[in-house]
């Protein structure tokens, strides 16, 4: 966890303009600080030593007021620019994270659950707000302001300048020492929060099952235990942060006190002018203030930087091999040949599929059968481009699938999984995922062919029905029909079906199969099936485990 991570600046290119603006505002703030100290010393000496009246001090007082207002405006401008830059940078980083996950996949990019990844993309990246809006601008100020103030102090009193020059490095030294003890605890806090989020998501998703088997209370205790660990870790991190702030305040106070004592002794002996003494005393705390704030902001942004390390672990994960050929053969005309396919998953002793071969003729419907776990869905994952085989190849006509651009290849595919994912939104928006830019008339036609008009009394009004997360508001059969409507709308030559009637009752299964049968007409179809009604649709049945074909 580095203080300045160049990777953050690389992925947040919008901060370049902000950095230039921060440098300009930092220089202006330093000039205003010196001007304010000079004017304040002039006013105080003029009023108490030279007995000047308000009329005589009117000019310096107005100038002092203008400088104070200008400092407030500069601080406001810096905070505004930091907030806007932070929002843009986080958006860019979050987009890069989700884009890379879409390319690499969750399982291959990170050994974590979906809940942990969701926490990283939301709370984790949001925690970087303190880094962009507080810590990063303070780095600029901590570099410019102390140097400018120190130079001004040397012009007023070289002895005070030497004291400040020797004591200022103590603050960064203590910051490094405290930061080293904070890093491990902050990493632990972030990982504990992610485990809590993943566990909570799993429990909520399976709450009905837990209630039926009487395990909901036990899981509640488990969540409380993880929450308690997170609370303890967070409080310990806060304690370290508060103590480090106290240490920095103490060092700065002692340093300013040394300057004040030296000035006081020389004032008593008449070796130093009052105006110079006041000028230096007003400036001395300003030399330490940016560094003290830097330390406080470092701890405020530590959680975000710890999360950033995990974000970069995803962003820098190696991409799977990707083809570049965008001219894709039509699988409905050329057919598909699978030759010696072997699929293995990390951490498993035996391959999921070994030396599997299959030829699918143009326009043919082939059903993949076999016991659960024999690798039927893995074969579809290879065809979808989600999984790279350990050995073997897939040919579309005479072209190796590995040479094809995955996005161009998927334009030829309609996929219907066992449990299609529906998003929060209208039914029409969920169907439109099949083909972006489809008109409402085309969506209605696809829904009608999928049999959704038999479910909704008024199809047009039904398409505007708002669904909750994961399609809440629809039955299992209605969700399958939405997935069918996507496939009809997509209208591709290759159709991949993975147990599309799983978890459906007999009557609903018959209606869905009727729509599936219509969808298969004129297409090359690869079908994973257990149920006899689906197997009957196939021209051939191939057992993945035994490699036996049935006409």
mmCIF file of C-alpha atoms in Angstrom, residues 97-257:
data_model
loop_
_atom_site.group_PDB
_atom_site.id
_atom_site.type_symbol
_atom_site.label_atom_id
_atom_site.label_comp_id
_atom_site.label_asym_id
_atom_site.label_seq_id
_atom_site.Cartn_x
_atom_site.Cartn_y
_atom_site.Cartn_z
ATOM 1 C CA UNK A 97 -12.827 -3.012 -13.143
ATOM 2 C CA UNK A 98 -16.158 -4.150 -14.549
ATOM 3 C CA UNK A 99 -14.770 -4.193 -18.077
ATOM 4 C CA UNK A 100 -11.886 -6.425 -17.027
ATOM 5 C CA UNK A 101 -14.180 -8.755 -15.071
ATOM 6 C CA UNK A 102 -16.325 -9.058 -18.196
ATOM 7 C CA UNK A 103 -13.209 -10.040 -20.174
ATOM 8 C CA UNK A 104 -11.538 -12.321 -17.638
ATOM 9 C CA UNK A 105 -14.544 -13.669 -15.745
ATOM 10 C CA UNK A 106 -15.115 -13.772 -12.002
ATOM 11 C CA UNK A 107 -13.696 -17.216 -11.332
ATOM 12 C CA UNK A 108 -10.514 -16.720 -13.289
ATOM 13 C CA UNK A 109 -9.860 -13.127 -12.257
ATOM 14 C CA UNK A 110 -10.358 -13.365 -8.529
ATOM 15 C CA UNK A 111 -10.664 -16.213 -6.081
ATOM 16 C CA UNK A 112 -13.635 -14.615 -4.360
ATOM 17 C CA UNK A 113 -17.356 -14.676 -4.267
ATOM 18 C CA UNK A 114 -19.686 -12.425 -6.192
ATOM 19 C CA UNK A 115 -20.561 -10.590 -2.973
ATOM 20 C CA UNK A 116 -16.904 -9.717 -2.365
ATOM 21 C CA UNK A 117 -16.500 -8.462 -5.927
ATOM 22 C CA UNK A 118 -19.659 -6.354 -5.611
ATOM 23 C CA UNK A 119 -18.338 -4.853 -2.359
ATOM 24 C CA UNK A 120 -15.026 -4.075 -4.047
ATOM 25 C CA UNK A 121 -16.750 -2.349 -6.983
ATOM 26 C CA UNK A 122 -18.998 -0.254 -4.723
ATOM 27 C CA UNK A 123 -17.827 0.368 -1.156
ATOM 28 C CA UNK A 124 -14.183 -0.361 -1.963
ATOM 29 C CA UNK A 125 -13.879 2.127 -4.824
ATOM 30 C CA UNK A 126 -16.059 4.672 -3.016
ATOM 31 C CA UNK A 127 -13.508 4.588 -0.176
ATOM 32 C CA UNK A 128 -11.000 6.057 -2.657
ATOM 33 C CA UNK A 129 -12.928 9.319 -2.484
ATOM 34 C CA UNK A 130 -10.751 10.345 0.473
ATOM 35 C CA UNK A 131 -7.606 9.554 -1.542
ATOM 36 C CA UNK A 132 -8.616 11.662 -4.535
ATOM 37 C CA UNK A 133 -10.388 14.514 -2.772
ATOM 38 C CA UNK A 134 -8.344 14.805 0.456
ATOM 39 C CA UNK A 135 -5.014 13.010 0.332
ATOM 40 C CA UNK A 136 -3.889 13.745 -3.240
ATOM 41 C CA UNK A 137 -4.422 17.541 -3.065
ATOM 42 C CA UNK A 138 -2.812 17.571 0.376
ATOM 43 C CA UNK A 139 0.306 15.951 -1.095
ATOM 44 C CA UNK A 140 0.642 18.973 -3.376
ATOM 45 C CA UNK A 141 0.055 21.410 -0.520
ATOM 46 C CA UNK A 142 2.477 19.542 1.769
ATOM 47 C CA UNK A 143 5.150 19.902 -0.894
ATOM 48 C CA UNK A 144 4.653 23.562 -1.821
ATOM 49 C CA UNK A 145 3.413 25.343 1.301
ATOM 50 C CA UNK A 146 6.122 24.261 3.811
ATOM 51 C CA UNK A 147 8.901 25.202 1.386
ATOM 52 C CA UNK A 148 7.361 28.614 0.677
ATOM 53 C CA UNK A 149 6.715 29.280 4.366
ATOM 54 C CA UNK A 150 10.216 28.115 5.333
ATOM 55 C CA UNK A 151 11.746 30.471 2.763
ATOM 56 C CA UNK A 152 9.669 33.351 4.174
ATOM 57 C CA UNK A 153 10.734 32.465 7.754
ATOM 58 C CA UNK A 154 14.406 32.542 6.733
ATOM 59 C CA UNK A 155 13.912 36.076 5.391
ATOM 60 C CA UNK A 156 12.417 37.134 8.724
ATOM 61 C CA UNK A 157 14.696 35.228 11.128
ATOM 62 C CA UNK A 158 17.334 32.725 10.075
ATOM 63 C CA UNK A 159 17.553 31.111 13.522
ATOM 64 C CA UNK A 160 13.838 30.276 13.500
ATOM 65 C CA UNK A 161 14.262 29.033 9.948
ATOM 66 C CA UNK A 162 16.954 26.583 11.043
ATOM 67 C CA UNK A 163 14.755 25.277 13.901
ATOM 68 C CA UNK A 164 11.818 24.745 11.533
ATOM 69 C CA UNK A 165 14.041 23.142 8.878
ATOM 70 C CA UNK A 166 15.359 20.590 11.394
ATOM 71 C CA UNK A 167 11.995 19.781 13.011
ATOM 72 C CA UNK A 168 9.786 19.532 9.895
ATOM 73 C CA UNK A 169 11.291 16.158 8.808
ATOM 74 C CA UNK A 170 10.180 14.657 12.136
ATOM 75 C CA UNK A 171 6.540 14.696 11.005
ATOM 76 C CA UNK A 172 7.074 12.587 7.836
ATOM 77 C CA UNK A 173 9.293 10.254 9.892
ATOM 78 C CA UNK A 174 6.529 9.576 12.409
ATOM 79 C CA UNK A 175 4.016 9.275 9.548
ATOM 80 C CA UNK A 176 6.069 6.462 8.015
ATOM 81 C CA UNK A 177 6.439 4.656 11.339
ATOM 82 C CA UNK A 178 2.719 4.851 12.132
ATOM 83 C CA UNK A 179 1.716 4.000 8.558
ATOM 84 C CA UNK A 180 3.730 0.783 8.655
ATOM 85 C CA UNK A 181 1.716 -0.424 11.645
ATOM 86 C CA UNK A 182 -1.578 0.592 10.031
ATOM 87 C CA UNK A 183 -1.137 -1.175 6.685
ATOM 88 C CA UNK A 184 -1.706 -4.730 7.867
ATOM 89 C CA UNK A 185 -4.741 -3.789 9.961
ATOM 90 C CA UNK A 186 -6.320 -1.899 7.076
ATOM 91 C CA UNK A 187 -5.870 -4.857 4.715
ATOM 92 C CA UNK A 188 -7.504 -7.061 7.344
ATOM 93 C CA UNK A 189 -10.406 -4.617 7.692
ATOM 94 C CA UNK A 190 -11.088 -4.611 3.940
ATOM 95 C CA UNK A 191 -10.888 -8.413 3.637
ATOM 96 C CA UNK A 192 -13.181 -8.857 6.667
ATOM 97 C CA UNK A 193 -15.753 -6.501 5.147
ATOM 98 C CA UNK A 194 -15.676 -8.438 1.878
ATOM 99 C CA UNK A 195 -16.159 -11.758 3.657
ATOM 100 C CA UNK A 196 -19.066 -10.267 5.566
ATOM 101 C CA UNK A 197 -20.657 -8.993 2.349
ATOM 102 C CA UNK A 198 -20.191 -12.304 0.537
ATOM 103 C CA UNK A 199 -21.538 -14.311 3.470
ATOM 104 C CA UNK A 200 -24.528 -12.016 3.887
ATOM 105 C CA UNK A 201 -25.352 -12.211 0.167
ATOM 106 C CA UNK A 202 -25.204 -16.009 0.251
ATOM 107 C CA UNK A 203 -27.412 -16.176 3.346
ATOM 108 C CA UNK A 204 -30.034 -13.817 1.912
ATOM 109 C CA UNK A 205 -30.076 -15.701 -1.403
ATOM 110 C CA UNK A 206 -30.630 -19.039 0.331
ATOM 111 C CA UNK A 207 -32.808 -17.818 3.209
ATOM 112 C CA UNK A 208 -35.792 -19.957 2.228
ATOM 113 C CA UNK A 209 -33.653 -23.116 2.215
ATOM 114 C CA UNK A 210 -32.093 -22.219 5.544
ATOM 115 C CA UNK A 211 -35.526 -21.666 7.102
ATOM 116 C CA UNK A 212 -36.822 -25.019 5.857
ATOM 117 C CA UNK A 213 -33.848 -26.901 7.306
ATOM 118 C CA UNK A 214 -33.800 -24.865 10.512
ATOM 119 C CA UNK A 215 -30.358 -23.350 9.901
ATOM 120 C CA UNK A 216 -31.296 -19.672 9.684
ATOM 121 C CA UNK A 217 -30.482 -19.012 13.359
ATOM 122 C CA UNK A 218 -27.056 -20.622 13.044
ATOM 123 C CA UNK A 219 -26.235 -18.508 9.998
ATOM 124 C CA UNK A 220 -27.411 -15.444 11.908
ATOM 125 C CA UNK A 221 -24.863 -16.247 14.604
ATOM 126 C CA UNK A 222 -22.175 -16.661 11.954
ATOM 127 C CA UNK A 223 -22.963 -13.235 10.498
ATOM 128 C CA UNK A 224 -22.843 -11.702 13.977
ATOM 129 C CA UNK A 225 -19.409 -13.250 14.537
ATOM 130 C CA UNK A 226 -18.044 -11.852 11.269
ATOM 131 C CA UNK A 227 -19.651 -8.484 12.026
ATOM 132 C CA UNK A 228 -17.989 -8.456 15.449
ATOM 133 C CA UNK A 229 -14.598 -9.170 13.855
ATOM 134 C CA UNK A 230 -15.147 -6.315 11.427
ATOM 135 C CA UNK A 231 -16.184 -3.980 14.260
ATOM 136 C CA UNK A 232 -13.096 -4.873 16.290
ATOM 137 C CA UNK A 233 -10.784 -4.409 13.320
ATOM 138 C CA UNK A 234 -12.364 -1.087 12.348
ATOM 139 C CA UNK A 235 -12.151 0.272 15.909
ATOM 140 C CA UNK A 236 -8.510 -0.760 16.199
ATOM 141 C CA UNK A 237 -7.746 1.007 12.911
ATOM 142 C CA UNK A 238 -9.527 4.146 14.128
ATOM 143 C CA UNK A 239 -7.577 4.023 17.396
ATOM 144 C CA UNK A 240 -4.281 3.901 15.496
ATOM 145 C CA UNK A 241 -5.462 6.770 13.297
ATOM 146 C CA UNK A 242 -6.405 8.938 16.287
ATOM 147 C CA UNK A 243 -3.155 8.168 18.116
ATOM 148 C CA UNK A 244 -1.109 8.975 15.022
ATOM 149 C CA UNK A 245 -2.895 12.314 14.711
ATOM 150 C CA UNK A 246 -2.092 12.979 18.377
ATOM 151 C CA UNK A 247 1.588 12.168 17.782
ATOM 152 C CA UNK A 248 1.777 14.513 14.796
ATOM 153 C CA UNK A 249 0.034 17.288 16.737
ATOM 154 C CA UNK A 250 2.444 16.804 19.638
ATOM 155 C CA UNK A 251 5.532 16.952 17.401
ATOM 156 C CA UNK A 252 4.244 20.077 15.645
ATOM 157 C CA UNK A 253 3.338 21.772 18.945
ATOM 158 C CA UNK A 254 6.779 21.091 20.455
ATOM 159 C CA UNK A 255 8.455 22.384 17.301
ATOM 160 C CA UNK A 256 6.432 25.612 17.332
ATOM 161 C CA UNK A 257 7.172 25.946 21.050
#
